[in-house]
Amino acid sequence: MSVRADEGPAPDVNRELCPSRAILEHVTSRWGVLVLALLLERTHRFSELRRGIGGVTEKMLAQTLRTLERDGLVHREAWPVIPPRVEYSLTPLGRQAAAQVWELARWTERSVAEVEAARAAYDEEKLRQAPPAGGA
Amino acid sequence: MSVRADEGPAPDVNRELCPSRAILEHVTSRWGVLVLALLLERTHRFSELRRGIGGVTEKMLAQTLRTLERDGLVHREAWPVIPPRVEYSLTPLGRQAAAQVWELARWTERSVAEVEAARAAYDEEKLRQAPPAGGA
DNA sequence: CTGTATCCGGTCCGATACTG
DNA sequence: CAGTATCGGACCGGATACAG
């Protein structure tokens, strides 16, 4: 089984300065993932996102939304009313991104138990190899 | 169209302390992505990975490899010979992870042009809205 | 309600030197 | 060849205060 089927020459994975690095970091950023996931369901207001994501500060949410908006993944629509009303939604490109990170997030969720088991085994093995004097 | 078809209640996207967050950051980390991509092709030695990934320091490569190994994604095999020989490969779980991040990386590569166009449009719009005095 | 500006502590990461 | 130890700067991100 090869993931790299005949789908072209593939990304320039060896280029650390590749522009796709920035995009990847935006969509997989701590709050970026959660924002995309929420917007995948439906349009949300700023405060709805804030409540929907526990623990995010206004600064980071605004910053995350700006970045995703600038990348053309999120659409921002503001009504000139008092109090202000701003709604965020996904662009078509953003829906693609959200779908990808969503799949990755789902894989991660599915694998949590297996990963934690691997960590426990790794840590125990390290302990056996490095007994703290008197381990005999 | 909904990405969230009937596939269960979905990940706890609203839990920022979710253990899957750490896993996600490991596999999408700067060097993690590149390591997984290279190992997706075949087994590599430490120095091969170092050369294959331009710009990575020994420290970061070793750190990345150990993290992925501890998570059960990468298998490390060392021969007790002089000079030392260590080979890294993907575990079955690691192959799943690599496939996912590979897909995401490919989407990112495909979207670079569109994203950059969006950025240019965004920046120009911002300039038009914030003329630096005398813009008329 | 929807943001922006500032301060500041923690963390990451690169450079360097050293070890088995 | 395959790492580890340490240091120091850069940057991320949280808290707070303030603005439209």
Short mmCIF file of C-alpha atoms (C1' of nucleotides) in Angstrom, two decimals:
data_model
loop_
_atom_site.label_atom_id
_atom_site.label_comp_id
_atom_site.label_asym_id
_atom_site.label_seq_id
_atom_site.Cartn_x
_atom_site.Cartn_y
_atom_site.Cartn_z
CA MET A 1 0.00 0.00 0.00
CA SER A 2 1.34 3.35 -0.98
CA VAL A 3 -0.25 6.63 -0.18
CA ARG A 4 1.80 8.22 -2.89
CA ALA A 5 0.02 6.72 -5.80
CA ASP A 6 0.39 8.30 -9.20
CA GLU A 7 -0.73 11.71 -8.11
CA GLY A 8 2.07 13.74 -9.53
CA PRO A 9 5.55 14.59 -8.28
CA ALA A 10 4.21 15.47 -4.84
CA PRO A 11 4.82 18.52 -2.64
CA ASP A 12 8.28 19.91 -2.09
CA VAL A 13 8.54 18.41 1.34
CA ASN A 14 12.24 19.16 1.44
CA ARG A 15 11.78 22.87 1.17
CA GLU A 16 11.35 24.25 4.65
CA LEU A 17 10.75 27.71 3.27
CA CYS A 18 7.89 26.47 1.13
CA PRO A 19 4.94 28.90 1.28
CA SER A 20 2.60 26.04 2.06
CA ARG A 21 4.28 25.78 5.46
CA ALA A 22 2.58 29.00 6.57
CA ILE A 23 -0.81 27.88 5.32
CA LEU A 24 -0.44 24.54 7.06
CA GLU A 25 0.44 26.26 10.31
CA HIS A 26 -2.56 28.54 10.01
CA VAL A 27 -5.10 25.77 9.51
CA THR A 28 -3.54 23.45 12.08
CA SER A 29 -2.94 26.14 14.65
CA ARG A 30 -4.39 25.64 18.07
CA TRP A 31 -7.43 27.84 17.51
CA GLY A 32 -7.50 27.52 13.73
CA VAL A 33 -8.55 23.89 13.93
CA LEU A 34 -11.39 24.69 16.32
CA VAL A 35 -12.57 27.69 14.33
CA LEU A 36 -12.68 25.68 11.11
CA ALA A 37 -14.50 22.85 12.85
CA LEU A 38 -17.19 25.17 14.22
CA LEU A 39 -17.62 27.00 10.94
CA LEU A 40 -17.95 23.67 9.18
CA GLU A 41 -21.30 23.31 10.92
CA ARG A 42 -22.64 26.76 10.19
CA THR A 43 -22.01 30.49 10.20
CA HIS A 44 -21.11 31.89 13.60
CA ARG A 45 -20.88 35.28 15.22
CA PHE A 46 -17.70 36.35 16.98
CA SER A 47 -19.09 35.82 20.44
CA GLU A 48 -20.57 32.48 19.40
CA LEU A 49 -17.15 31.28 18.35
CA ARG A 50 -15.74 32.63 21.58
CA ARG A 51 -18.24 30.68 23.63
CA GLY A 52 -18.08 27.62 21.42
CA ILE A 53 -14.34 27.42 21.89
CA GLY A 54 -13.54 27.26 25.55
CA GLY A 55 -10.51 29.15 26.76
CA VAL A 56 -9.72 31.31 23.75
CA THR A 57 -8.95 34.98 24.37
CA GLU A 58 -10.44 37.72 22.23
CA LYS A 59 -6.99 38.53 20.97
CA MET A 60 -6.21 35.05 19.75
CA LEU A 61 -9.66 34.50 18.25
CA ALA A 62 -9.51 37.78 16.37
CA GLN A 63 -5.96 37.05 15.25
CA THR A 64 -6.91 33.55 14.09
CA LEU A 65 -9.94 34.83 12.20
CA ARG A 66 -7.87 37.60 10.55
CA THR A 67 -5.28 35.11 9.40
CA LEU A 68 -7.83 32.68 8.00
CA GLU A 69 -9.72 35.52 6.37
CA ARG A 70 -6.58 36.85 4.76
CA ASP A 71 -5.79 33.39 3.46
CA GLY A 72 -9.21 33.34 1.81
CA LEU A 73 -10.54 30.53 3.97
CA VAL A 74 -12.98 32.49 6.09
CA HIS A 75 -15.52 35.06 4.97
CA ARG A 76 -16.26 37.98 7.27
CA GLU A 77 -19.47 39.91 7.01
CA ALA A 78 -20.18 42.91 9.22
CA TRP A 79 -23.45 44.81 9.56
CA PRO A 80 -23.19 48.50 10.41
CA VAL A 81 -25.58 48.29 13.31
CA ILE A 82 -25.47 49.05 17.01
CA PRO A 83 -24.40 46.87 18.68
CA PRO A 84 -22.06 45.56 15.99
CA ARG A 85 -22.90 42.26 14.35
CA VAL A 86 -20.24 40.26 12.54
CA GLU A 87 -20.70 36.82 11.08
CA TYR A 88 -18.00 34.40 9.99
CA SER A 89 -18.40 31.59 7.51
CA LEU A 90 -16.24 29.36 5.34
CA THR A 91 -15.38 30.14 1.75
CA PRO A 92 -15.36 27.23 -0.71
CA LEU A 93 -11.60 27.01 -0.26
CA GLY A 94 -12.07 27.16 3.48
CA ARG A 95 -14.49 24.26 3.35
CA GLN A 96 -11.81 22.17 1.66
CA ALA A 97 -9.30 23.11 4.34
CA ALA A 98 -11.78 22.45 7.11
CA ALA A 99 -12.63 19.06 5.67
CA GLN A 100 -8.95 18.10 5.57
CA VAL A 101 -8.12 19.19 9.10
CA TRP A 102 -11.36 17.65 10.26
CA GLU A 103 -10.30 14.30 8.86
CA LEU A 104 -6.92 14.64 10.51
CA ALA A 105 -8.55 15.59 13.79
CA ARG A 106 -10.83 12.57 13.57
CA TRP A 107 -7.87 10.28 12.94
CA THR A 108 -6.14 11.80 15.94
CA GLU A 109 -9.18 11.23 18.13
CA ARG A 110 -9.44 7.64 17.01
CA SER A 111 -5.78 7.04 17.76
CA VAL A 112 -5.53 8.62 21.19
CA ALA A 113 -5.75 5.32 23.06
CA GLU A 114 -3.19 3.62 20.86
CA VAL A 115 -0.79 6.54 21.12
CA GLU A 116 -1.10 6.67 24.88
CA ALA A 117 -0.41 2.96 25.10
CA ALA A 118 2.68 3.45 22.96
CA ARG A 119 3.84 6.25 25.23
CA ALA A 120 3.40 4.14 28.33
CA ALA A 121 5.40 1.32 26.76
CA TYR A 122 8.10 3.74 25.64
CA ASP A 123 8.41 5.36 29.06
CA GLU A 124 8.56 2.04 30.85
CA GLU A 125 11.20 0.77 28.48
CA LYS A 126 13.27 3.88 29.13
CA LEU A 127 12.93 3.34 32.86
CA ARG A 128 14.16 -0.24 32.59
CA GLN A 129 17.15 0.91 30.56
CA ALA A 130 18.04 3.72 32.93
CA PRO A 131 17.66 2.37 36.46
CA PRO A 132 18.33 5.15 39.01
CA ALA A 133 21.14 3.39 40.92
CA GLY A 134 20.01 0.54 43.10
CA GLY A 135 17.57 -0.68 40.50
CA ALA A 136 19.00 -4.20 40.85
CA MET B 1 -22.83 19.10 1.67
CA SER B 2 -21.68 18.23 5.12
CA VAL B 3 -18.32 16.81 6.01
CA ARG B 4 -19.78 15.68 9.26
CA ALA B 5 -21.89 12.89 7.92
CA ASP B 6 -23.21 10.25 10.27
CA GLU B 7 -19.81 9.31 11.60
CA GLY B 8 -20.56 9.54 15.27
CA PRO B 9 -20.63 12.45 17.68
CA ALA B 10 -17.31 13.73 16.37
CA PRO B 11 -14.17 14.84 18.20
CA ASP B 12 -14.33 17.07 21.24
CA VAL B 13 -13.31 20.10 19.28
CA ASN B 14 -14.38 22.36 22.11
CA ARG B 15 -11.94 20.86 24.57
CA GLU B 16 -8.67 22.67 24.23
CA LEU B 17 -7.07 20.33 26.74
CA CYS B 18 -8.03 17.32 24.67
CA PRO B 19 -5.13 14.85 24.48
CA SER B 20 -5.47 14.70 20.72
CA ARG B 21 -4.18 18.27 20.61
CA ALA B 22 -0.68 17.11 21.50
CA ILE B 23 -0.73 14.35 18.90
CA LEU B 24 -1.94 16.77 16.25
CA GLU B 25 0.85 19.19 17.10
CA HIS B 26 3.42 16.44 16.91
CA VAL B 27 2.42 15.22 13.45
CA THR B 28 1.86 18.70 12.03
CA SER B 29 4.97 20.20 13.59
CA ARG B 30 7.46 21.85 11.31
CA TRP B 31 9.83 18.88 11.12
CA GLY B 32 7.25 16.23 11.95
CA VAL B 33 5.50 16.69 8.62
CA LEU B 34 8.74 16.37 6.68
CA VAL B 35 9.93 13.35 8.64
CA LEU B 36 6.65 11.54 8.11
CA ALA B 37 6.71 12.39 4.42
CA LEU B 38 10.22 11.02 3.93
CA LEU B 39 9.53 7.89 5.93
CA LEU B 40 6.41 7.33 3.87
CA GLU B 41 8.72 6.55 0.95
CA ARG B 42 11.06 4.21 2.77
CA THR B 43 13.20 3.61 5.83
CA HIS B 44 15.87 6.22 6.40
CA ARG B 45 18.97 6.59 8.51
CA PHE B 46 19.41 9.59 10.79
CA SER B 47 21.84 11.34 8.49
CA GLU B 48 19.69 10.56 5.47
CA LEU B 49 16.77 12.33 7.11
CA ARG B 50 19.07 15.18 8.03
CA ARG B 51 20.18 15.58 4.43
CA GLY B 52 16.72 14.90 3.00
CA ILE B 53 15.30 17.72 5.11
CA GLY B 54 17.20 20.87 4.43
CA GLY B 55 17.85 23.18 7.35
CA VAL B 56 17.01 20.95 10.28
CA THR B 57 19.46 20.84 13.17
CA GLU B 58 20.49 17.59 14.82
CA LYS B 59 18.77 18.67 17.95
CA MET B 60 15.41 19.29 16.33
CA LEU B 61 15.57 16.16 14.19
CA ALA B 62 16.42 13.99 17.19
CA GLN B 63 13.71 15.66 19.25
CA THR B 64 11.14 15.21 16.51
CA LEU B 65 12.06 11.57 15.98
CA ARG B 66 11.89 10.80 19.68
CA THR B 67 8.50 12.44 20.02
CA LEU B 68 7.11 10.49 17.08
CA GLU B 69 8.72 7.31 18.36
CA ARG B 70 7.20 7.79 21.79
CA ASP B 71 3.81 8.32 20.20
CA GLY B 72 4.20 4.97 18.48
CA LEU B 73 4.33 6.46 14.99
CA VAL B 74 7.98 5.87 14.21
CA HIS B 75 10.04 2.74 14.76
CA ARG B 76 13.70 3.11 15.68
CA GLU B 77 16.15 0.30 15.10
CA ALA B 78 19.79 0.58 16.14
CA TRP B 79 22.61 -1.81 15.31
CA PRO B 80 25.44 -2.09 17.85
CA VAL B 81 28.16 -1.51 15.29
CA ILE B 82 30.96 0.95 14.79
CA PRO B 83 30.19 3.42 13.41
CA PRO B 84 26.63 3.44 14.79
CA ARG B 85 23.81 2.65 12.42
CA VAL B 86 20.21 3.66 13.24
CA GLU B 87 17.27 3.30 10.93
CA TYR B 88 13.88 4.92 11.23
CA SER B 89 10.66 3.65 9.72
CA LEU B 90 6.91 4.11 10.14
CA THR B 91 4.77 1.87 12.29
CA PRO B 92 1.33 0.91 10.94
CA LEU B 93 -0.14 3.70 13.05
CA GLY B 94 2.52 6.04 11.77
CA ARG B 95 1.62 5.21 8.21
CA GLN B 96 -1.95 6.27 8.92
CA ALA B 97 -0.73 9.54 10.40
CA ALA B 98 1.66 10.14 7.54
CA ALA B 99 -1.09 9.49 5.01
CA GLN B 100 -3.34 12.04 6.69
CA VAL B 101 -0.76 14.79 6.96
CA TRP B 102 0.40 13.97 3.47
CA GLU B 103 -3.11 14.58 2.15
CA LEU B 104 -3.29 17.83 4.06
CA ALA B 105 0.11 18.88 2.74
CA ARG B 106 -0.99 18.08 -0.79
CA TRP B 107 -4.13 20.16 -0.38
CA THR B 108 -1.99 23.00 0.92
CA GLU B 109 0.36 22.76 -2.04
CA ARG B 110 -2.55 22.77 -4.47
CA SER B 111 -4.02 25.85 -2.79
CA VAL B 112 -0.94 28.01 -2.50
CA ALA B 113 -1.76 30.11 -5.55
CA GLU B 114 -5.37 30.67 -4.52
CA VAL B 115 -4.36 31.59 -0.99
CA GLU B 116 -1.75 34.03 -2.19
CA ALA B 117 -4.27 35.65 -4.47
CA ALA B 118 -6.64 35.99 -1.54
CA ARG B 119 -3.91 37.58 0.53
CA ALA B 120 -3.10 40.07 -2.16
CA ALA B 121 -6.77 41.02 -2.48
CA TYR B 122 -7.10 41.30 1.30
CA ASP B 123 -4.03 43.49 1.66
CA GLU B 124 -5.06 45.79 -1.14
CA GLU B 125 -8.54 46.15 0.30
CA LYS B 126 -7.03 47.07 3.65
CA LEU B 127 -4.84 49.68 1.98
CA ARG B 128 -7.83 51.26 0.27
CA GLN B 129 -9.69 51.44 3.55
CA ALA B 130 -6.79 52.90 5.50
CA PRO B 131 -5.20 55.57 3.31
CA PRO B 132 -2.15 57.06 5.10
CA ALA B 133 -3.28 60.72 5.00
CA GLY B 134 -3.14 62.29 1.59
CA GLY B 135 -4.39 59.16 -0.07
CA ALA B 136 -6.97 61.23 -1.95
"C1'" DC C 1 -20.65 43.50 20.73
"C1'" DT C 2 -16.43 43.49 18.31
"C1'" DG C 3 -12.51 44.44 18.29
"C1'" DT C 4 -7.14 46.85 19.00
"C1'" DA C 5 -2.69 48.03 21.79
"C1'" DT C 6 0.57 46.96 25.23
"C1'" DC C 7 3.07 44.39 28.42
"C1'" DC C 8 5.33 40.26 29.68
"C1'" DG C 9 6.24 35.40 30.92
"C1'" DG C 10 6.91 30.85 28.97
"C1'" DT C 11 8.40 28.08 25.25
"C1'" DC C 12 10.51 26.91 21.16
"C1'" DC C 13 14.44 26.60 18.45
"C1'" DG C 14 19.08 27.49 16.47
"C1'" DA C 15 24.15 27.61 17.51
"C1'" DT C 16 27.72 25.60 19.76
"C1'" DA C 17 30.36 22.31 22.22
"C1'" DC C 18 30.86 17.80 23.78
"C1'" DT C 19 30.15 12.30 24.22
"C1'" DG C 20 29.70 7.20 23.08
"C1'" DC D 1 27.64 8.29 12.75
"C1'" DA D 2 24.34 9.39 16.11
"C1'" DG D 3 23.29 11.69 19.30
"C1'" DT D 4 23.15 14.91 24.31
"C1'" DA D 5 23.85 19.45 27.18
"C1'" DT D 6 23.65 24.11 27.59
"C1'" DC D 7 22.85 28.86 26.49
"C1'" DG D 8 20.51 32.78 24.62
"C1'" DG D 9 17.52 35.16 21.44
"C1'" DA D 10 13.06 35.16 19.01
"C1'" DC D 11 8.45 34.42 19.04
"C1'" DC D 12 3.93 32.83 20.64
"C1'" DG D 13 0.24 33.61 23.28
"C1'" DG D 14 -2.34 35.14 27.67
"C1'" DA D 15 -3.92 39.05 30.67
"C1'" DT D 16 -5.26 43.51 30.84
"C1'" DA D 17 -6.76 47.94 29.42
"C1'" DC D 18 -8.89 50.66 26.11
"C1'" DA D 19 -11.80 52.09 21.63
"C1'" DG D 20 -15.58 52.34 18.04
#
